[in-house]
Amino acid sequence: MASRAFFLSCLRAEGSYRSLSPRPRYPSMPKYPKGAKASAAAAQDGEEQEEEEEEEKVALFSVLGMTCAACAGSVEKAIKRLPGIHDAAVDVLNDRVQVIFYPAFVSEDTIRETIEDVGFEAALIKEEAKEKPTLICRLHIKGMTCTSCSSTIESALQAVAGVQKALVALATEEAEICYDPKLVSAAQLMEVVADTGFEGILITTGEDRNRAELKVDGELDGRYKSMVKNSLQALPGVEDVNIDPVLHKITVAYKSDQTGPRNFIEIIGSAGSGRLRASIYPEGGGRELHKREEIKQYYRSFLWSLVFTIPVFLTSMVFMHIPGIKYGLDKKVVNMLSIGELLRWILSTPVQFIIGRRFYTGAYKALRIGSANMDVLVALGTNAAYFYSLYSVLRAATSQNFEGTDFFETSSMLISFILLGKYLEILAKGKTSEAIAKLMDLAPETATLLTYDNDGNVVNEKEIDSRLIQKNDVIKVMPGGKVASDGFVIWGQSYVNESMITGESRPVGKRKGDTVIGGTVNENGVLHVQATHVGSESALSQIVRLVESAQMAKAPVQKFADRISKYFVPLVIILAFFTWVAWFLAGKFSSYPKSWIPSSMDSFELALQFGISVMVIACPCALGLATPTAVMVGTGVGASQGVLIKGGQALESAHKVDCVVFDKTGTLTTGKPVVVSTRLLKHMLLRDFYECVAAAEVNSEHPLAKAIVQYAKMIREEENHVWPEAQDFISVTGHGVKATVRNKEIVVGNKSLMVESGIHVPVAALDILAEAEEMAQTGIMVSMDGELVGTIAISDPLKPNAQDVISLLRSMEVKSIMVTGDNWGTANAIAKEVGIDTVVAEAKPEQKAQKVKELQMSGLTVAMVGDGINDSPALVSADVGMAIGTGTDIAVEAADIVLMKSNLEDVITAIDLSRKTFFRIHMNYIWALGYNIMGIPIAAGVLFPSARFRLPPWVAGAAMAASSVSVVCCSLLLKNYKRPKKLDTLREILVE
């Protein structure tokens, strides 16, 4: 359970993971300064509590006048005599002192004065190390139609001073900007987006703070607006208040440990003298609201266009073949202007300039910044048809003998079909992010809030919106109900199903003091849970953010579409122009028979129709959507399968993997080693032996160290035994630990550590080690005061499906290699058991990374699967790093893919899913490119001379709209992804 909590703790960081692994607790260092423990206990009314480590602070001082080690020693001693000092380090060369202290017991000023009392000049240097050098801002971008739009915005953002990286995703209509808040603000980034002609709506600035969006019922006039704002800003923990009177919306940024949305609702109610009522803004208050509004706008525009377009279509295409109606429509109004032409002009004008206004706006914004997008093509094509038709109408109205044809149906039907295509495209794109919606749905809508009296008795139960939960609230969770927020159990016991978050299939027992995760299901028993992480801090929110970031990240293959999009629209316009010129000149010089020209038009009009068709059939959108939609669906499906993929780069690399490097402990094995035997080489009590060994190992986070400590506790039959004080503790990564316990120099580790420490290893010990290694056990040596006194054999059982996974990888033509820090004997025994031929043992972290690089140099695409801190360099070096979900947070941070369920079979799922995703991407590109390569020549009239087949502009427009929808639908087929059947067979065998 601790490992799952460890993994989830790593997700509590915005934009990137932060290392949250607990510091080793050295027995020689007290957790509290003197008296702190007593204060903490008193604050809890005498109730027994687990000791919590006081929050520390780091201060950096500039100290002038230090000349030697003696000066440094005097400053260090003076500081360490102060109460509440955890540690102090003096750097004489750079005239600096770093102090770690508890602010509840000593202040920065007191430390500075103490340094000055010693005789040196001191000044506090503002500590900026803990500040985020960069933030990640997310914006919703309205108005993008193709890759050209997203590339334009991306380039504009990249050019801003202080912006380190900008990603704009067409499929999600979002921008993710990594920026330095000292050089540029989120408001300025929104202005840059606005300058490119698009609307940017803030999702998050990336700052470490919670935001509450409140809807206010009542009139927010000037007086009440000012009163509400001042009242909210006066609350402790409130950092920013933004009021939008038009939307009746108040956005409050706050510190969750000091206040929360319930306080804001009360304050607004009292500040408005009962005239104002506040509630949490509807769930769709952010991106979803904009998405729904956009869908409604396109739907309304399409319906209104039909109202005008259908009569235009009927008068030009249908009624002209019905004698009675044709006679009425052909009746002249003014000169040669007929009733039919006049009706079509009147009906098509609103479609062109009111309903189709969005295309003019989009084209103007694109052209203003020197770009060209789909709107430019649509605007040019429809304008050509409309204004030529208008010319025809005006000539007919002013001439006694002019006979011309109008194309009003072309412009209005084009706009209608394109609106329908955009409506269907947005609907389809909405389905690509259903995985995120399903994750969000895990959180319950309501929660039962408990109120206690001074004696700790429950006096009230109240059902509230789960979004109103504040830190330290106590929530009641009934059997069958969902846990409303992350927290820990303060009363009751039950089993909780955490499979939807951690992948653990079996319900996990929970009792007082155990942590629970929001969104998980309480199986039986009633629990009282104290909330610790709410809102954006919750594990569920962080997982959602990780998936969102993954969907934003571009796959390298996307660069292909980006390069094409730069030249696509200008090239199409040139092709359309030359098509019109070619057909016009061919008709002018009678290069084709007059019989080719339809009876209702002349050679100029025929040429114009070909030119318009070329312009509107070309579709840059399909190319732009080919990769991002498939990546969105692929990462979403991965998340539902327990495989968190951090973006398109990881997906693209994973589909090429032909070599997988496995760590041993915790990856191929269960990671829960147990001591199976102990052999003493000197006469001493086993209890005393383990007393010293456990005292040294208790400071280590290594699984083998934990196994030794757990075994030592079992020998003493004391769960909370206090081990002797360990001094001068040193952890030698990949080898063992050293410490001084009871004035004895203790060295616990492998043979290499003993040799490096100059300790003689007798033949008897080597024989014991060889015997253990033959049985796939890890042999640990223990020396005291330079003499080997015993060996410990530890067994870490193989994961039940390890052998089958290696076999399946071999059938997929993927090579498997094991690289471990364990000894050669154990490594070879494990490798033989699972079927791995290539083994590298006794490898330090840097050697693991080196092995990965060697494999890459040989031409292999390498995936590294690991779970520990010592795997991090290799995870970073590999083409694809896969971290076991229950591993350390540093390993998870370094990885490209996180296997949440900690099942080895998910390595196969990740590779197979990436291959299926890239198959879809390639299919999308084949369709998008093939459609344009074949469609443009047909629209240009290549088949007309031989087959008399041509595409009218409105048919070309419908085909263009259909191409984007088809690409998105092709990507959506990934939602039906099933794991390889062999994996399901494997699971059935394991269950049996």
Short mmCIF file of N, CA, C and O in Angstrom, two decimals, residues 312 315 329 331-334 336-349 389-390 393-394 396-397 406 408:
data_model
loop_
_atom_site.label_atom_id
_atom_site.label_comp_id
_atom_site.label_asym_id
_atom_site.label_seq_id
_atom_site.Cartn_x
_atom_site.Cartn_y
_atom_site.Cartn_z
N VAL A 312 -32.78 27.92 -52.35
CA VAL A 312 -31.87 28.24 -53.45
C VAL A 312 -31.63 27.01 -54.31
O VAL A 312 -31.66 27.06 -55.54
N THR A 315 -34.85 26.14 -56.36
CA THR A 315 -35.14 27.04 -57.48
C THR A 315 -34.14 26.87 -58.62
O THR A 315 -34.45 27.15 -59.78
N LEU A 329 -40.75 31.19 -62.42
CA LEU A 329 -39.40 31.62 -62.01
C LEU A 329 -38.67 32.36 -63.14
O LEU A 329 -37.82 33.20 -62.88
N LYS A 331 -40.05 34.37 -65.25
CA LYS A 331 -40.70 35.64 -65.54
C LYS A 331 -39.75 36.78 -65.22
O LYS A 331 -39.08 36.78 -64.18
N LYS A 332 -39.64 37.76 -66.12
CA LYS A 332 -38.70 38.85 -65.95
C LYS A 332 -39.26 39.91 -65.01
O LYS A 332 -40.45 40.26 -65.09
N VAL A 333 -38.37 40.45 -64.20
CA VAL A 333 -38.74 41.51 -63.26
C VAL A 333 -38.29 42.85 -63.83
O VAL A 333 -39.06 43.78 -64.00
N VAL A 334 -36.99 42.94 -64.12
CA VAL A 334 -36.40 44.13 -64.71
C VAL A 334 -35.51 43.68 -65.86
O VAL A 334 -34.57 42.90 -65.65
N MET A 336 -33.68 41.69 -68.24
CA MET A 336 -33.48 40.25 -68.35
C MET A 336 -33.39 39.55 -66.98
O MET A 336 -33.13 38.35 -66.90
N LEU A 337 -33.60 40.30 -65.89
CA LEU A 337 -33.52 39.72 -64.53
C LEU A 337 -34.81 38.98 -64.23
O LEU A 337 -35.89 39.59 -64.21
N SER A 338 -34.68 37.66 -63.95
CA SER A 338 -35.86 36.83 -63.69
C SER A 338 -36.16 36.77 -62.19
O SER A 338 -35.33 37.10 -61.35
N ILE A 339 -37.40 36.30 -61.91
CA ILE A 339 -37.80 36.14 -60.49
C ILE A 339 -36.90 35.12 -59.81
O ILE A 339 -36.50 35.30 -58.66
N GLY A 340 -36.55 34.02 -60.50
CA GLY A 340 -35.69 32.98 -59.92
C GLY A 340 -34.33 33.52 -59.52
O GLY A 340 -33.83 33.24 -58.42
N GLU A 341 -33.71 34.32 -60.41
CA GLU A 341 -32.39 34.90 -60.10
C GLU A 341 -32.48 35.84 -58.92
O GLU A 341 -31.60 35.84 -58.04
N LEU A 342 -33.54 36.65 -58.88
CA LEU A 342 -33.72 37.60 -57.79
C LEU A 342 -33.89 36.88 -56.46
O LEU A 342 -33.30 37.25 -55.43
N LEU A 343 -34.73 35.81 -56.47
CA LEU A 343 -34.94 35.02 -55.24
C LEU A 343 -33.63 34.40 -54.76
O LEU A 343 -33.32 34.42 -53.56
N ARG A 344 -32.88 33.81 -55.69
CA ARG A 344 -31.62 33.17 -55.31
C ARG A 344 -30.63 34.18 -54.73
O ARG A 344 -29.89 33.88 -53.80
N TRP A 345 -30.61 35.39 -55.33
CA TRP A 345 -29.72 36.44 -54.83
C TRP A 345 -30.11 36.84 -53.40
O TRP A 345 -29.28 36.92 -52.51
N ILE A 346 -31.41 37.04 -53.19
CA ILE A 346 -31.89 37.47 -51.86
C ILE A 346 -31.62 36.39 -50.81
O ILE A 346 -31.17 36.68 -49.70
N LEU A 347 -31.86 35.12 -51.17
CA LEU A 347 -31.71 34.02 -50.21
C LEU A 347 -30.25 33.69 -49.93
O LEU A 347 -29.88 33.30 -48.81
N SER A 348 -29.39 33.81 -50.92
CA SER A 348 -27.99 33.41 -50.72
C SER A 348 -27.16 34.49 -50.02
O SER A 348 -26.12 34.18 -49.43
N THR A 349 -27.61 35.73 -50.06
CA THR A 349 -26.84 36.83 -49.45
C THR A 349 -26.66 36.66 -47.94
O THR A 349 -25.55 36.80 -47.42
N SER A 389 -21.94 35.66 -59.73
CA SER A 389 -23.40 35.58 -59.84
C SER A 389 -24.02 36.97 -59.68
O SER A 389 -24.99 37.31 -60.38
N LEU A 390 -23.48 37.76 -58.77
CA LEU A 390 -23.98 39.12 -58.57
C LEU A 390 -23.76 39.96 -59.84
O LEU A 390 -24.65 40.73 -60.26
N VAL A 393 -26.39 39.00 -62.26
CA VAL A 393 -27.70 39.56 -61.91
C VAL A 393 -27.76 41.04 -62.31
O VAL A 393 -28.75 41.52 -62.89
N LEU A 394 -26.72 41.79 -61.99
CA LEU A 394 -26.70 43.23 -62.30
C LEU A 394 -26.69 43.46 -63.81
O LEU A 394 -27.34 44.39 -64.31
N ALA A 396 -27.97 41.43 -66.01
CA ALA A 396 -29.31 41.07 -66.49
C ALA A 396 -30.31 42.18 -66.21
O ALA A 396 -31.21 42.45 -67.01
N ALA A 397 -30.14 42.85 -65.06
CA ALA A 397 -31.07 43.91 -64.67
C ALA A 397 -30.88 45.18 -65.50
O ALA A 397 -31.79 46.01 -65.60
N ASP A 406 -26.34 32.23 -63.08
CA ASP A 406 -25.82 32.53 -61.73
C ASP A 406 -25.41 31.24 -61.02
O ASP A 406 -25.89 30.16 -61.35
N PHE A 408 -25.42 31.11 -57.47
CA PHE A 408 -25.72 31.39 -56.06
C PHE A 408 -25.84 30.09 -55.25
O PHE A 408 -25.49 30.04 -54.08
#
